[in-house]
PDB file of C-alpha atoms in Angstrom:
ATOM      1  CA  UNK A 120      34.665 -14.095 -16.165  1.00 67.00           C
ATOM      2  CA  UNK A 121      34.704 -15.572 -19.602  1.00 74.00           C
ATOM      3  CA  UNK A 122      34.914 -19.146 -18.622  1.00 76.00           C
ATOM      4  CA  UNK A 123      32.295 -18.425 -16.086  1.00 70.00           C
ATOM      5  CA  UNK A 124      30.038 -17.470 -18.838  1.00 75.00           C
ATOM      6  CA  UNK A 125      30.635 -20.160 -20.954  1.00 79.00           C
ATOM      7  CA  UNK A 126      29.901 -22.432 -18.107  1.00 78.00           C
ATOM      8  CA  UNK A 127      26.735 -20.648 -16.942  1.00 77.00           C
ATOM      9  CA  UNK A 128      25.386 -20.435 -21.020  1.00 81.00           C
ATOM     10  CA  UNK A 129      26.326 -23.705 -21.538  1.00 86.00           C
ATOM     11  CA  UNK A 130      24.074 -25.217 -18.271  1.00 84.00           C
ATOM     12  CA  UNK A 131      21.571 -22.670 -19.551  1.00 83.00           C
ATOM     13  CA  UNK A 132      21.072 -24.584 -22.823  1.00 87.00           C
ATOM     14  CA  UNK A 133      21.042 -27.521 -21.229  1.00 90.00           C
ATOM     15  CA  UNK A 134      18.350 -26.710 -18.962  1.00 89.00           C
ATOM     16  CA  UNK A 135      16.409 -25.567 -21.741  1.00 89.00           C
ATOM     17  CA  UNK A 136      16.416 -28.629 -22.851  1.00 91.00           C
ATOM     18  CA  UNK A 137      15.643 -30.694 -20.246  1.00 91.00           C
ATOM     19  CA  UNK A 138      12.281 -28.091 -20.330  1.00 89.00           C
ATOM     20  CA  UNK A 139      11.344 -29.038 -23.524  1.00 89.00           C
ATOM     21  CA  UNK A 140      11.634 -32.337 -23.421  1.00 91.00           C
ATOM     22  CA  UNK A 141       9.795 -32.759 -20.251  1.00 90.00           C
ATOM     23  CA  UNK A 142       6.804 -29.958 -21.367  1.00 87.00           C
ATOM     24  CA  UNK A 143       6.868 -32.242 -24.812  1.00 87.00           C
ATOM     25  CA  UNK A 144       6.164 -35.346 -23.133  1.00 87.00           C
ATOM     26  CA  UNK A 145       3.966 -34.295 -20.298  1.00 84.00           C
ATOM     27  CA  UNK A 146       1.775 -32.456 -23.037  1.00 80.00           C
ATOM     28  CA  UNK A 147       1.666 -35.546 -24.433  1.00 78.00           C
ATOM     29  CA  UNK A 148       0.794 -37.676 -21.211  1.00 77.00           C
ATOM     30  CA  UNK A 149      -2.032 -35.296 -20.681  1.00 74.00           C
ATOM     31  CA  UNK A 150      -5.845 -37.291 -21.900  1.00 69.00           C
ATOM     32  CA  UNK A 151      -7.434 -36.270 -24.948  1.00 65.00           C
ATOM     33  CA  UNK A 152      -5.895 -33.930 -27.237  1.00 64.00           C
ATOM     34  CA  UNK A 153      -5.663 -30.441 -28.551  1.00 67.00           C
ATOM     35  CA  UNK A 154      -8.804 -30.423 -30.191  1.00 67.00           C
ATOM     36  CA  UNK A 155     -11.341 -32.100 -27.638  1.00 65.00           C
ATOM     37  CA  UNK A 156     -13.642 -30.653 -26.548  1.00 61.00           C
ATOM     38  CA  UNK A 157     -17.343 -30.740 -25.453  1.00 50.00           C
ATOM     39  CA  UNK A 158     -18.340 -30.548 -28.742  1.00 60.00           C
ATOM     40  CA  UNK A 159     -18.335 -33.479 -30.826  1.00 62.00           C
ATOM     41  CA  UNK A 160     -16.350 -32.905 -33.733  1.00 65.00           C
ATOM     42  CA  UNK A 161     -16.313 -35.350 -36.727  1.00 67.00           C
ATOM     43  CA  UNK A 162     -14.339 -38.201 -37.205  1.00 70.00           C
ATOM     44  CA  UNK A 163     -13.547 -37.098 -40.744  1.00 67.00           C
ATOM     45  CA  UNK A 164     -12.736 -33.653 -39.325  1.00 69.00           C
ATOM     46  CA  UNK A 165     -10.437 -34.986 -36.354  1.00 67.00           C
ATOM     47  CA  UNK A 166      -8.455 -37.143 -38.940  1.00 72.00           C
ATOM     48  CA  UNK A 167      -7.956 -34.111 -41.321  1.00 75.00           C
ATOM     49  CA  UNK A 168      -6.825 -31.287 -37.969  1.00 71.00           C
ATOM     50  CA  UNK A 169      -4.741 -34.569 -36.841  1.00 72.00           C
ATOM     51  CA  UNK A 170      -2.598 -34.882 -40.045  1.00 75.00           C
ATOM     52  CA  UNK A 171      -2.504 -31.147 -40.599  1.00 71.00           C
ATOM     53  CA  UNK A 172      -0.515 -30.819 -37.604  1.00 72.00           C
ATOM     54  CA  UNK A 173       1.688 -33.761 -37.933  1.00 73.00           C
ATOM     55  CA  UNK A 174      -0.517 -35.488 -34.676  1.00 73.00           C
ATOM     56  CA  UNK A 175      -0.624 -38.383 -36.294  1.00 76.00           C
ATOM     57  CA  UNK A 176       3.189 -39.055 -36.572  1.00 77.00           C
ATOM     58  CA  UNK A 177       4.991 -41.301 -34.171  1.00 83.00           C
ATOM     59  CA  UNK A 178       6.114 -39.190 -30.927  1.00 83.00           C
ATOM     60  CA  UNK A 179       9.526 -39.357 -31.553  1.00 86.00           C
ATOM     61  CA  UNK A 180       9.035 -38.027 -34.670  1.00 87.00           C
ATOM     62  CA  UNK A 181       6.840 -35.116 -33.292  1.00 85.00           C
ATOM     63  CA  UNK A 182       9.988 -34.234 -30.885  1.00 89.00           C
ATOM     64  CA  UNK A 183      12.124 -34.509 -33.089  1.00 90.00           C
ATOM     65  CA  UNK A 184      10.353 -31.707 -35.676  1.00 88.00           C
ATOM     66  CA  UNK A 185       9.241 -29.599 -32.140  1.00 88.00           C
ATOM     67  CA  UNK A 186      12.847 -29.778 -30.854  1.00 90.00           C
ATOM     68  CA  UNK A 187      14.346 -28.639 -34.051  1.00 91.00           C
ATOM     69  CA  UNK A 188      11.264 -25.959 -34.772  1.00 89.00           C
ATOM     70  CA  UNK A 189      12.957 -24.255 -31.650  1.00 89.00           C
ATOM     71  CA  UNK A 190      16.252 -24.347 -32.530  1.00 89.00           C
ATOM     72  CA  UNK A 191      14.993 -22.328 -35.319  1.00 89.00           C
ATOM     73  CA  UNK A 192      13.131 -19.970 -32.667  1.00 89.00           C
ATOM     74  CA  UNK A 193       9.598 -21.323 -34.576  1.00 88.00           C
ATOM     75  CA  UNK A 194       7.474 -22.068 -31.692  1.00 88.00           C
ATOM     76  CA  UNK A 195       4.990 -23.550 -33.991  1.00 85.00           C
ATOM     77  CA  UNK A 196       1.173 -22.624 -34.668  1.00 85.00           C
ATOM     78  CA  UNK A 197      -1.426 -22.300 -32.250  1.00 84.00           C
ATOM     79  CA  UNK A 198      -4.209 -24.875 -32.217  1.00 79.00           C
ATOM     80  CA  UNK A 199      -6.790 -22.793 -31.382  1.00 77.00           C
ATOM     81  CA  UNK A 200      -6.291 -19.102 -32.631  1.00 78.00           C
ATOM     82  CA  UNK A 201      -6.447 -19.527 -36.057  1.00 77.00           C
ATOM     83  CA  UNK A 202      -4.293 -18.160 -38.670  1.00 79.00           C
ATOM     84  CA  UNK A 203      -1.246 -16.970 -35.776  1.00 85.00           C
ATOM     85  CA  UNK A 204       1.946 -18.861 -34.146  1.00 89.00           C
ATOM     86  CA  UNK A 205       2.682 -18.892 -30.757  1.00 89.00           C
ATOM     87  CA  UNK A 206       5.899 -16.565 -32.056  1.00 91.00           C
ATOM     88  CA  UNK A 207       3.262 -13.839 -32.664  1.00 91.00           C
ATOM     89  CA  UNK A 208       1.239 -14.192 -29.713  1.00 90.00           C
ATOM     90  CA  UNK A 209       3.958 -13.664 -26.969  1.00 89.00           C
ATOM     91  CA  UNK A 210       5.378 -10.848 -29.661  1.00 90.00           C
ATOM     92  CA  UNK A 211       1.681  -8.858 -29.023  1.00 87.00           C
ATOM     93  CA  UNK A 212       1.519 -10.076 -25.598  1.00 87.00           C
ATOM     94  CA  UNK A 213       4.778  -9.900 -23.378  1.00 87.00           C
ATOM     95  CA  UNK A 214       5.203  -6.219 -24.229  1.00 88.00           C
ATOM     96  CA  UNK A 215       2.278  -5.712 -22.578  1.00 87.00           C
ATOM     97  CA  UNK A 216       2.595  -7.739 -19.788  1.00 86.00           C
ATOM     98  CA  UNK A 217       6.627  -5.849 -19.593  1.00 86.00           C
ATOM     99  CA  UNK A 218       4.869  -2.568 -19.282  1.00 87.00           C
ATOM    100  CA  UNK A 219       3.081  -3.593 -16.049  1.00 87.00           C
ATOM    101  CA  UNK A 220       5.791  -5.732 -14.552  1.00 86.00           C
ATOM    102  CA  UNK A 221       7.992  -2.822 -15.096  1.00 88.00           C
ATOM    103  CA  UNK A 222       5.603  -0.450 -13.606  1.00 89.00           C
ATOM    104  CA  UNK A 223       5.483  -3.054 -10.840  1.00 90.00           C
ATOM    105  CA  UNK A 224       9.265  -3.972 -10.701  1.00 89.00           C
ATOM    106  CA  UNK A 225       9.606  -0.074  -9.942  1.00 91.00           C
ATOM    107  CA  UNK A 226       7.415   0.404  -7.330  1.00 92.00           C
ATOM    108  CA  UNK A 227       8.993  -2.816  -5.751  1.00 90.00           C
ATOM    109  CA  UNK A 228      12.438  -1.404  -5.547  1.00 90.00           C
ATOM    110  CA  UNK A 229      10.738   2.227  -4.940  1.00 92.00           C
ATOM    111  CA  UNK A 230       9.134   1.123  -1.839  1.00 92.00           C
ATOM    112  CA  UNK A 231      11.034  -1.866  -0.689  1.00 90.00           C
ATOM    113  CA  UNK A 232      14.803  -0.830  -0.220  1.00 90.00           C
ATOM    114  CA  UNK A 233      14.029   2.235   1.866  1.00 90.00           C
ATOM    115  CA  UNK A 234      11.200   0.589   3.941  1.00 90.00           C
ATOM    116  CA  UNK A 235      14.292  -2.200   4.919  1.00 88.00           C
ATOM    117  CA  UNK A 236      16.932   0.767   5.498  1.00 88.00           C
ATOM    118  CA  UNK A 237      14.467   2.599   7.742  1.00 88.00           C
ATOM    119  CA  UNK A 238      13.388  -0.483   9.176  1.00 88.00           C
ATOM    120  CA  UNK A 239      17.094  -1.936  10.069  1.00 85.00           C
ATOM    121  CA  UNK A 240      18.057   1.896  11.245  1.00 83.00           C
ATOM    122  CA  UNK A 241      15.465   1.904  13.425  1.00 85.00           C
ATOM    123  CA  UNK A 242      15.193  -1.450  14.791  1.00 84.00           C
ATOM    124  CA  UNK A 243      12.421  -2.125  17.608  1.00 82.00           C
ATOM    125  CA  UNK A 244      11.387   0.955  16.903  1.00 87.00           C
ATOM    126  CA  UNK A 245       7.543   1.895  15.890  1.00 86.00           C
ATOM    127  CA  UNK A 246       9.048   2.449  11.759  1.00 86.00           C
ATOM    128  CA  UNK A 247      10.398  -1.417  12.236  1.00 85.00           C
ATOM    129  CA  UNK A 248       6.990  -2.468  13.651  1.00 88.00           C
ATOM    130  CA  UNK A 249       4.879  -0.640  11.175  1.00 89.00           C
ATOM    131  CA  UNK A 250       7.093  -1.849   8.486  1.00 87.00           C
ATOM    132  CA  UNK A 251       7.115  -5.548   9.085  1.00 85.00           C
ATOM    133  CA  UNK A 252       3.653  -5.333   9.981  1.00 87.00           C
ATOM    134  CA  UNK A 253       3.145  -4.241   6.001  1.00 86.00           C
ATOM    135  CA  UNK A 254       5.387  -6.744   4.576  1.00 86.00           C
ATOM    136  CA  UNK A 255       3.964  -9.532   6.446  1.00 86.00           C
ATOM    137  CA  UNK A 256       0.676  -8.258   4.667  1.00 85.00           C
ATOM    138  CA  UNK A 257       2.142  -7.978   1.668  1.00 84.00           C
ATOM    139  CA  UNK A 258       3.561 -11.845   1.755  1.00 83.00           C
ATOM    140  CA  UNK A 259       0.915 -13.452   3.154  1.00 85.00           C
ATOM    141  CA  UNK A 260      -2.367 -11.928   1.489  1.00 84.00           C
ATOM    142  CA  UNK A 261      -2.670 -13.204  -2.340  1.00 83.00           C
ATOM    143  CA  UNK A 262      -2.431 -11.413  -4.830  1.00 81.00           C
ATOM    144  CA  UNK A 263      -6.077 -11.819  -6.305  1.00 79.00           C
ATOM    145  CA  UNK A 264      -7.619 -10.746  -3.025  1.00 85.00           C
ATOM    146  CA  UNK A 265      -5.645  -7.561  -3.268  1.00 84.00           C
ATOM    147  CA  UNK A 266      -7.020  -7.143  -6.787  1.00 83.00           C
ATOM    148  CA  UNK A 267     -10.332  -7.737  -6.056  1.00 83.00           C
ATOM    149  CA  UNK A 268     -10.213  -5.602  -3.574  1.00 86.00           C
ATOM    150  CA  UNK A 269      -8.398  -2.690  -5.707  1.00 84.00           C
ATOM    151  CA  UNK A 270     -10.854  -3.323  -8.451  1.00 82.00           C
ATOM    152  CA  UNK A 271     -14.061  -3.198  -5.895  1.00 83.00           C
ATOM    153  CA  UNK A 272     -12.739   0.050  -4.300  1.00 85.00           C
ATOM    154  CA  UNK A 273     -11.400   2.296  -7.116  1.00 83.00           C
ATOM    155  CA  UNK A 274     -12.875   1.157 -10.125  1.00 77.00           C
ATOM    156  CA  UNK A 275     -16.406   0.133  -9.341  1.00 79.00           C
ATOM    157  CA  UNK A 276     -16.856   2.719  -5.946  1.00 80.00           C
ATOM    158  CA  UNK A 277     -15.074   5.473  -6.900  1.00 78.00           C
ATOM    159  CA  UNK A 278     -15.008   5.378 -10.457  1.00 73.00           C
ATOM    160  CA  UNK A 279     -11.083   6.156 -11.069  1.00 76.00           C
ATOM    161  CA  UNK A 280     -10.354   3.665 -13.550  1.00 72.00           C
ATOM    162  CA  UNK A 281     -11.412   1.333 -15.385  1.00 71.00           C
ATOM    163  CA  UNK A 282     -10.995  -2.892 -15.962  1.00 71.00           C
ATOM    164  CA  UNK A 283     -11.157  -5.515 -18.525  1.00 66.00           C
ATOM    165  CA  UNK A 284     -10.333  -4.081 -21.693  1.00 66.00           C
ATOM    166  CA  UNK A 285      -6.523  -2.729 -22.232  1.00 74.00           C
ATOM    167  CA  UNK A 286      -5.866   1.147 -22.301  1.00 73.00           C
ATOM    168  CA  UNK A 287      -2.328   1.802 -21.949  1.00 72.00           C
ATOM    169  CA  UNK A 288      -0.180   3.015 -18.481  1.00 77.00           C
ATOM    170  CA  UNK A 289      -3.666   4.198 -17.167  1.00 74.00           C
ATOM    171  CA  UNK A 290      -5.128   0.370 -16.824  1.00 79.00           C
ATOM    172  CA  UNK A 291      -1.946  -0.597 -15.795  1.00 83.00           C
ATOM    173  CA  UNK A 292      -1.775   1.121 -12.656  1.00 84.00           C
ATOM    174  CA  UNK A 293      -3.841  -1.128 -10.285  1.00 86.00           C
ATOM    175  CA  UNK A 294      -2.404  -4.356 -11.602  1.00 87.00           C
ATOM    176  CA  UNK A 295       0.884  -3.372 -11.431  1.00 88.00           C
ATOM    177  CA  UNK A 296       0.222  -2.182  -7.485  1.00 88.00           C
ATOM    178  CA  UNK A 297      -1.232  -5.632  -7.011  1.00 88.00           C
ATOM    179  CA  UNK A 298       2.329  -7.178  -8.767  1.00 88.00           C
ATOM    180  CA  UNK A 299       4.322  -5.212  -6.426  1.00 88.00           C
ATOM    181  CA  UNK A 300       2.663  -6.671  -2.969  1.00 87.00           C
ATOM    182  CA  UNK A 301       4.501  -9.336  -2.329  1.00 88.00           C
ATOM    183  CA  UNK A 302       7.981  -8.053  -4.207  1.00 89.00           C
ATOM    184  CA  UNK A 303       7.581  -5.016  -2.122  1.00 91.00           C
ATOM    185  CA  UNK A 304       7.067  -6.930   1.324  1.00 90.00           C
ATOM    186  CA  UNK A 305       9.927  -9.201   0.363  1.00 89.00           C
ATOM    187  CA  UNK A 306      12.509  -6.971  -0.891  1.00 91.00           C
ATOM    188  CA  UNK A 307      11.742  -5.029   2.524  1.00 90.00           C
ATOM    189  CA  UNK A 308      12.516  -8.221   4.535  1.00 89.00           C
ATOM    190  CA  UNK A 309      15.943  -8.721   2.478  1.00 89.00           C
ATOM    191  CA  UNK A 310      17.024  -5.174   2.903  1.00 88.00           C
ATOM    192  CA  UNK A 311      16.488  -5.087   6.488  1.00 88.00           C
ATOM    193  CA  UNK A 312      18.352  -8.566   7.211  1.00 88.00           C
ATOM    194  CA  UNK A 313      20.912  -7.455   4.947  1.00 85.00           C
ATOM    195  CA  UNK A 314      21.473  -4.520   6.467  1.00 85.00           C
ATOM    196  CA  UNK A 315      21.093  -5.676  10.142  1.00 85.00           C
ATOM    197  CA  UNK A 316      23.810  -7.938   9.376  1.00 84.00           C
ATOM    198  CA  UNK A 317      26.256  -5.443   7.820  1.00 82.00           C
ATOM    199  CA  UNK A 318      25.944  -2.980  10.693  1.00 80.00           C
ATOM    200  CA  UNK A 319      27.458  -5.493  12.899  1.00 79.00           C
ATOM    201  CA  UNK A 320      30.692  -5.469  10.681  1.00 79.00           C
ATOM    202  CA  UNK A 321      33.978  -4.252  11.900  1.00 77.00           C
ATOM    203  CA  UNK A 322      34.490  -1.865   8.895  1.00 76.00           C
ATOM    204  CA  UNK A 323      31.200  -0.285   9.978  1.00 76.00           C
ATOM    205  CA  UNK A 324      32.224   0.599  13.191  1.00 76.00           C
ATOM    206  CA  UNK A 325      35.939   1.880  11.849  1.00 79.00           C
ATOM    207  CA  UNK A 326      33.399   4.128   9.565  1.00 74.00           C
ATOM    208  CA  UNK A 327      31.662   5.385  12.511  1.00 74.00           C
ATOM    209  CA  UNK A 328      34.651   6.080  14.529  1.00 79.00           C
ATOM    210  CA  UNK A 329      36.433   7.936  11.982  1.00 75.00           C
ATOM    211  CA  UNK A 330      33.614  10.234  12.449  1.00 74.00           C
ATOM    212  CA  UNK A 331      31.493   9.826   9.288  1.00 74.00           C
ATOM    213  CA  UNK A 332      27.636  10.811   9.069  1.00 78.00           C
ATOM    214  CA  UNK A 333      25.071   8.122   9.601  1.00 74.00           C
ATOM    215  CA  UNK A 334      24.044   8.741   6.408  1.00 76.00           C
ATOM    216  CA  UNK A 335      27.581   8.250   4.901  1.00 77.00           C
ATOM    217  CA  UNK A 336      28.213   5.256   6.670  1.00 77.00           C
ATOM    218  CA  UNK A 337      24.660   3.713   5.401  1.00 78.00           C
ATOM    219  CA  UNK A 338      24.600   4.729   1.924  1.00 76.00           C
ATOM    220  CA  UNK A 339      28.331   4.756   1.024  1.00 76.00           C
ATOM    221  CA  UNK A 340      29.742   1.635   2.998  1.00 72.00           C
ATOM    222  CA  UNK A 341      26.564  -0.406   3.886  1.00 78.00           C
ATOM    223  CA  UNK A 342      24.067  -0.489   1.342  1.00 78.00           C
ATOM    224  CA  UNK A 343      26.094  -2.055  -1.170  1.00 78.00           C
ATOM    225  CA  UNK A 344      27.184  -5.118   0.489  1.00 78.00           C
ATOM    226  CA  UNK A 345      23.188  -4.977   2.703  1.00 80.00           C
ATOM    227  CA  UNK A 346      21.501  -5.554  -1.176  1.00 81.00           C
ATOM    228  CA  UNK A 347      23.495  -8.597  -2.468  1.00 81.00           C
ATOM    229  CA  UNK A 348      20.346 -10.594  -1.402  1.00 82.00           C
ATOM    230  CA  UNK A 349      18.138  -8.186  -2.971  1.00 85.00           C
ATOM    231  CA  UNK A 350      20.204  -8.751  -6.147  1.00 82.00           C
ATOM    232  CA  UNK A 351      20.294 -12.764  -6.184  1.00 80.00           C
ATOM    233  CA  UNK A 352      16.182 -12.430  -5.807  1.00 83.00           C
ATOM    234  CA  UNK A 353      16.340  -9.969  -8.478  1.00 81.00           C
ATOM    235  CA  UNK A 354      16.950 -12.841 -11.468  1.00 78.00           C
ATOM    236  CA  UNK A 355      13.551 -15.263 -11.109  1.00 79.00           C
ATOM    237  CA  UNK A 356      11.584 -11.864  -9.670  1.00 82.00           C
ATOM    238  CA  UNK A 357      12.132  -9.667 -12.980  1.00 81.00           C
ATOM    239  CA  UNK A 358      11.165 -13.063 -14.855  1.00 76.00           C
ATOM    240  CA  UNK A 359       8.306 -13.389 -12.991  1.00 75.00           C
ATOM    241  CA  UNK A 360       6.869  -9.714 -12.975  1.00 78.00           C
ATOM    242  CA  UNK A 361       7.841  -9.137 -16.722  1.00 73.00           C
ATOM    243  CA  UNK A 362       5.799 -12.380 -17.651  1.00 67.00           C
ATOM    244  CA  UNK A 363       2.699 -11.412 -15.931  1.00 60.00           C
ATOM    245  CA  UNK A 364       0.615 -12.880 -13.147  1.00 71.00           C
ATOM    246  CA  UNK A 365      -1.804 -15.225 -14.717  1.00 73.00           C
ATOM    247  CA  UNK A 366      -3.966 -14.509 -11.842  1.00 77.00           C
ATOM    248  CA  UNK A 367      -3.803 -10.499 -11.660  1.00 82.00           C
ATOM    249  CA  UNK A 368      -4.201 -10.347 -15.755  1.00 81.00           C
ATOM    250  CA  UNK A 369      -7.022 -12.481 -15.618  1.00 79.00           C
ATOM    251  CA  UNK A 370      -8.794 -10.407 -12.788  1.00 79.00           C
ATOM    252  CA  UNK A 371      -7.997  -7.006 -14.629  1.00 82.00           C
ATOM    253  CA  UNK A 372      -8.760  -8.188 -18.115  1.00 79.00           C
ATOM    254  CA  UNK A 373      -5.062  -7.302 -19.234  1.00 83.00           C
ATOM    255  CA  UNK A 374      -4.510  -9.181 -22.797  1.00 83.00           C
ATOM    256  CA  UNK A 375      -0.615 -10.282 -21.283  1.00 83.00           C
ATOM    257  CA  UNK A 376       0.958 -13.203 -21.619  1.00 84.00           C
ATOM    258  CA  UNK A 377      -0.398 -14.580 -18.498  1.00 80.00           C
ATOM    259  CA  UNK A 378      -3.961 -14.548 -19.777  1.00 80.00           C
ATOM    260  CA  UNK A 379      -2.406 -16.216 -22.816  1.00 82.00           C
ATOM    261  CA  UNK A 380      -1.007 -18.834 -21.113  1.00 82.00           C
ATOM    262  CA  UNK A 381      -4.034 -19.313 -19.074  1.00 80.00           C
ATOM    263  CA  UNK A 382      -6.356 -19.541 -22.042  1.00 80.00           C
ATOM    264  CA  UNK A 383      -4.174 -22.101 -23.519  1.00 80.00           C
ATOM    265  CA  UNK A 384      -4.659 -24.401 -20.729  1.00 78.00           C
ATOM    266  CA  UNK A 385      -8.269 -24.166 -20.603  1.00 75.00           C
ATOM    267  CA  UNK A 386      -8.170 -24.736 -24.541  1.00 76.00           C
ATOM    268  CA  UNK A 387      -5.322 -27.560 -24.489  1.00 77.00           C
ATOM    269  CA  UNK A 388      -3.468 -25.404 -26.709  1.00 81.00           C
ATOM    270  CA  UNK A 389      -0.127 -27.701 -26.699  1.00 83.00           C
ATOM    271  CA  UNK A 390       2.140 -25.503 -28.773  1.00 86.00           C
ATOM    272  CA  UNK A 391       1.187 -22.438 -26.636  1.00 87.00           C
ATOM    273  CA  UNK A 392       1.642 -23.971 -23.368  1.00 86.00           C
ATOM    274  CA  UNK A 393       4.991 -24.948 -24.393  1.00 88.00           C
ATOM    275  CA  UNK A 394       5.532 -22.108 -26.359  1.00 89.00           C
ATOM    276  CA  UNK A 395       5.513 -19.738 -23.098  1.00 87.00           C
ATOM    277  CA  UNK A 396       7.215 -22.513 -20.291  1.00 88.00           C
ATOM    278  CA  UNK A 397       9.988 -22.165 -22.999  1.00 89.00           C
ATOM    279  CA  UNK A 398      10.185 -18.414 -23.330  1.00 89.00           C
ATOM    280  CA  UNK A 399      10.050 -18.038 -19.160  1.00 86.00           C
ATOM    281  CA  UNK A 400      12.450 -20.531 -18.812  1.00 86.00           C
ATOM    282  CA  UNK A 401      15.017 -19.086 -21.722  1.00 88.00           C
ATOM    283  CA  UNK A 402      14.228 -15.379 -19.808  1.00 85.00           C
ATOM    284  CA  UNK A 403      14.598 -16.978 -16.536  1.00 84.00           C
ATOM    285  CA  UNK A 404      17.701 -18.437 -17.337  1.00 84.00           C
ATOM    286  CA  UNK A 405      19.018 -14.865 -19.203  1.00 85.00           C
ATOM    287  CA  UNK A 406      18.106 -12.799 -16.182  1.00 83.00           C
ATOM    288  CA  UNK A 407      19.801 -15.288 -13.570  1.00 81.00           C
ATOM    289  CA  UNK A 408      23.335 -14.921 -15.402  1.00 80.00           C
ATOM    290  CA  UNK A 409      22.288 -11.021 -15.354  1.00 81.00           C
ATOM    291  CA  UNK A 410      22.223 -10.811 -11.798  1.00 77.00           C
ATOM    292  CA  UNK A 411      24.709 -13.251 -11.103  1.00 76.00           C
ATOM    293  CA  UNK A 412      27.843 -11.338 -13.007  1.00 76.00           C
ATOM    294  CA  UNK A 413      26.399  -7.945 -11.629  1.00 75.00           C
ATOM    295  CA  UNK A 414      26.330  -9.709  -8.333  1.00 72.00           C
ATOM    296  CA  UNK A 415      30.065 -10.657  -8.765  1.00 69.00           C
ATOM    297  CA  UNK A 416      30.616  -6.600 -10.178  1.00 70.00           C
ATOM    298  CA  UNK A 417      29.515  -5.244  -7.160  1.00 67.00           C
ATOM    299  CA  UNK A 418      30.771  -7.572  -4.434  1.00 63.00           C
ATOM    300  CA  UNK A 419      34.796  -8.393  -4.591  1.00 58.00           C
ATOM    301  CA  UNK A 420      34.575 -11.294  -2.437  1.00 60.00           C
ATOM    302  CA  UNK A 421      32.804 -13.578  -5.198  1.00 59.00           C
ATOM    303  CA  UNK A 422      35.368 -14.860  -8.111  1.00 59.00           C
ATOM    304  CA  UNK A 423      34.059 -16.105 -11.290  1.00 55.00           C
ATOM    305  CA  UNK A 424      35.713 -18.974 -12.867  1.00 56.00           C
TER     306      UNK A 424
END
């Protein structure tokens, strides 16, 4: 398990910075610069942003200082909100965006595991219909058309809640429900492969003709081994959900880090963009190894090395 670790930390890092260096140099490849715009600014006043920054240094130069900025964990300033560093933005933001992707994360698991169970258990049945109905719903219809849709029907018909400014759990509801859609619909489909496949086992059938309860035999013998898929899509799912939907924040006004990020592409804001690819890579990475040695926990067939 140790060595296993090492390994998996080690091609983590490595990763990381193969990320950086490609966001550094793509940022770099992109026309124009972080402060063009379609205002004309002055030559005088370009020159003087320019050498503030360090723009105006050879490239190599400029990696060199980024790529040792974030070995510090100094993710540098942003060019376009004035006076704060991209450290401070995703500090105010990704708790924000965590509170909804955990609401949504919940709801996910909440709804999704028992819809596959009742789905497998009852296979060809009108629950398996109905339920694979929904998920192919949930997979196929976007996310923003399922929060505009939300949004038209409960905040601006009935009145329940309100959108675009940020009030705590109670804005949070009807973005999170849009985050969970597709989660939902998937984690169904993986839970009802899963345990399709498991029933078929030969230690199932012992189970059942020892005598055990249906309900033993699902719960107790086949649901562990049924949500090892369900566990593997856990990693990059958490990392998504926790770091926001840049499309459901921006619909529902939530200040999250996927407006952020949004915002900074629209602005060119270099440091940011990088700023958060880096962070959802480094969390992506974290939550992979997560799932991975909880994978191997629950499931005695996998060795770590």
């Amino acid at each position: 398990m140790k060595k296993y670790i090492i390994q998996r930390v080690s091609s983590g890092i490595l990763t990381l910075f193969v990320v950086i260096t490609l966001t550094f140099f793509l940022m770099r490849a992109i026309p124009g610069g972080p402060f063009t715009d379609e205002r004309a600014i002055p030559s005088y006043v370009l020159e003087n942003l320019m050498k503030q920054y360090g723009l105006n240094d050879p490239v190599y130069i400029q990696y060199g200082r980024y790529l040792w900025n974030v070995l510090n964990f100094d993710l540098g300033p942003s060019y376009r909100y004035e006076g704060m560093t991209v450290n401070e933005i995703i500090a105010s933001s990704f708790p924000i965006s965590c509170i909804v992707g955990s609401i949504a994360l919940t709801i996910s698991l909440v709804l999704g595991i028992p819809a596959g169970i009742i789905s497998a258990l009852k296979r060809n049945k009108w629950q398996d219909r109905l339920a694979m109905i929904l998920a192919t719903l949930g997979i196929t219809i976007p996310n923003f058309v399922i929060a505009t849709a939300l949004v038209y029907i409960f905040a601006y018909n009935l009145g329940w809640v309100s959108v675009g400014f940020w009030e705590g759990i109670s804005t949070a509801v009807l973005p999170a429900v849009t985050l969970a859609g597709y989660p939902t619909a998937f984690i169904s489909r993986l839970t009802r492969s899963g345990m399709l496949e498991i029933m078929q086992q030969d230690y199932i059938r012992t189970a059942y003709s020892k005598g055990l309860r249906e309900r033993a035999v699902v719960y107790i013998h086949a649901l562990k081994n049924a949500l090892i898929p369900v566990i593997t899509y856990l990693g990059p799912l958490i990392a998504g959900i926790l770091t926001g939907s840049f499309v459901v924040e921006q619909v529902f006004g939530i200040p999250g880090l996927g407006t952020f990020f949004v915002t900074s592409i629209t602005n060119r804001d270099y440091t940011m963009i990088m700023g958060v690819t880096i962070f959802y890579s480094a969390l992506l990475v974290l939550l992979n190894l997560i799932a991975d040695i909880f994978l191997a926990l629950i499931d005695p067939r996998i060795k770590l090395k």
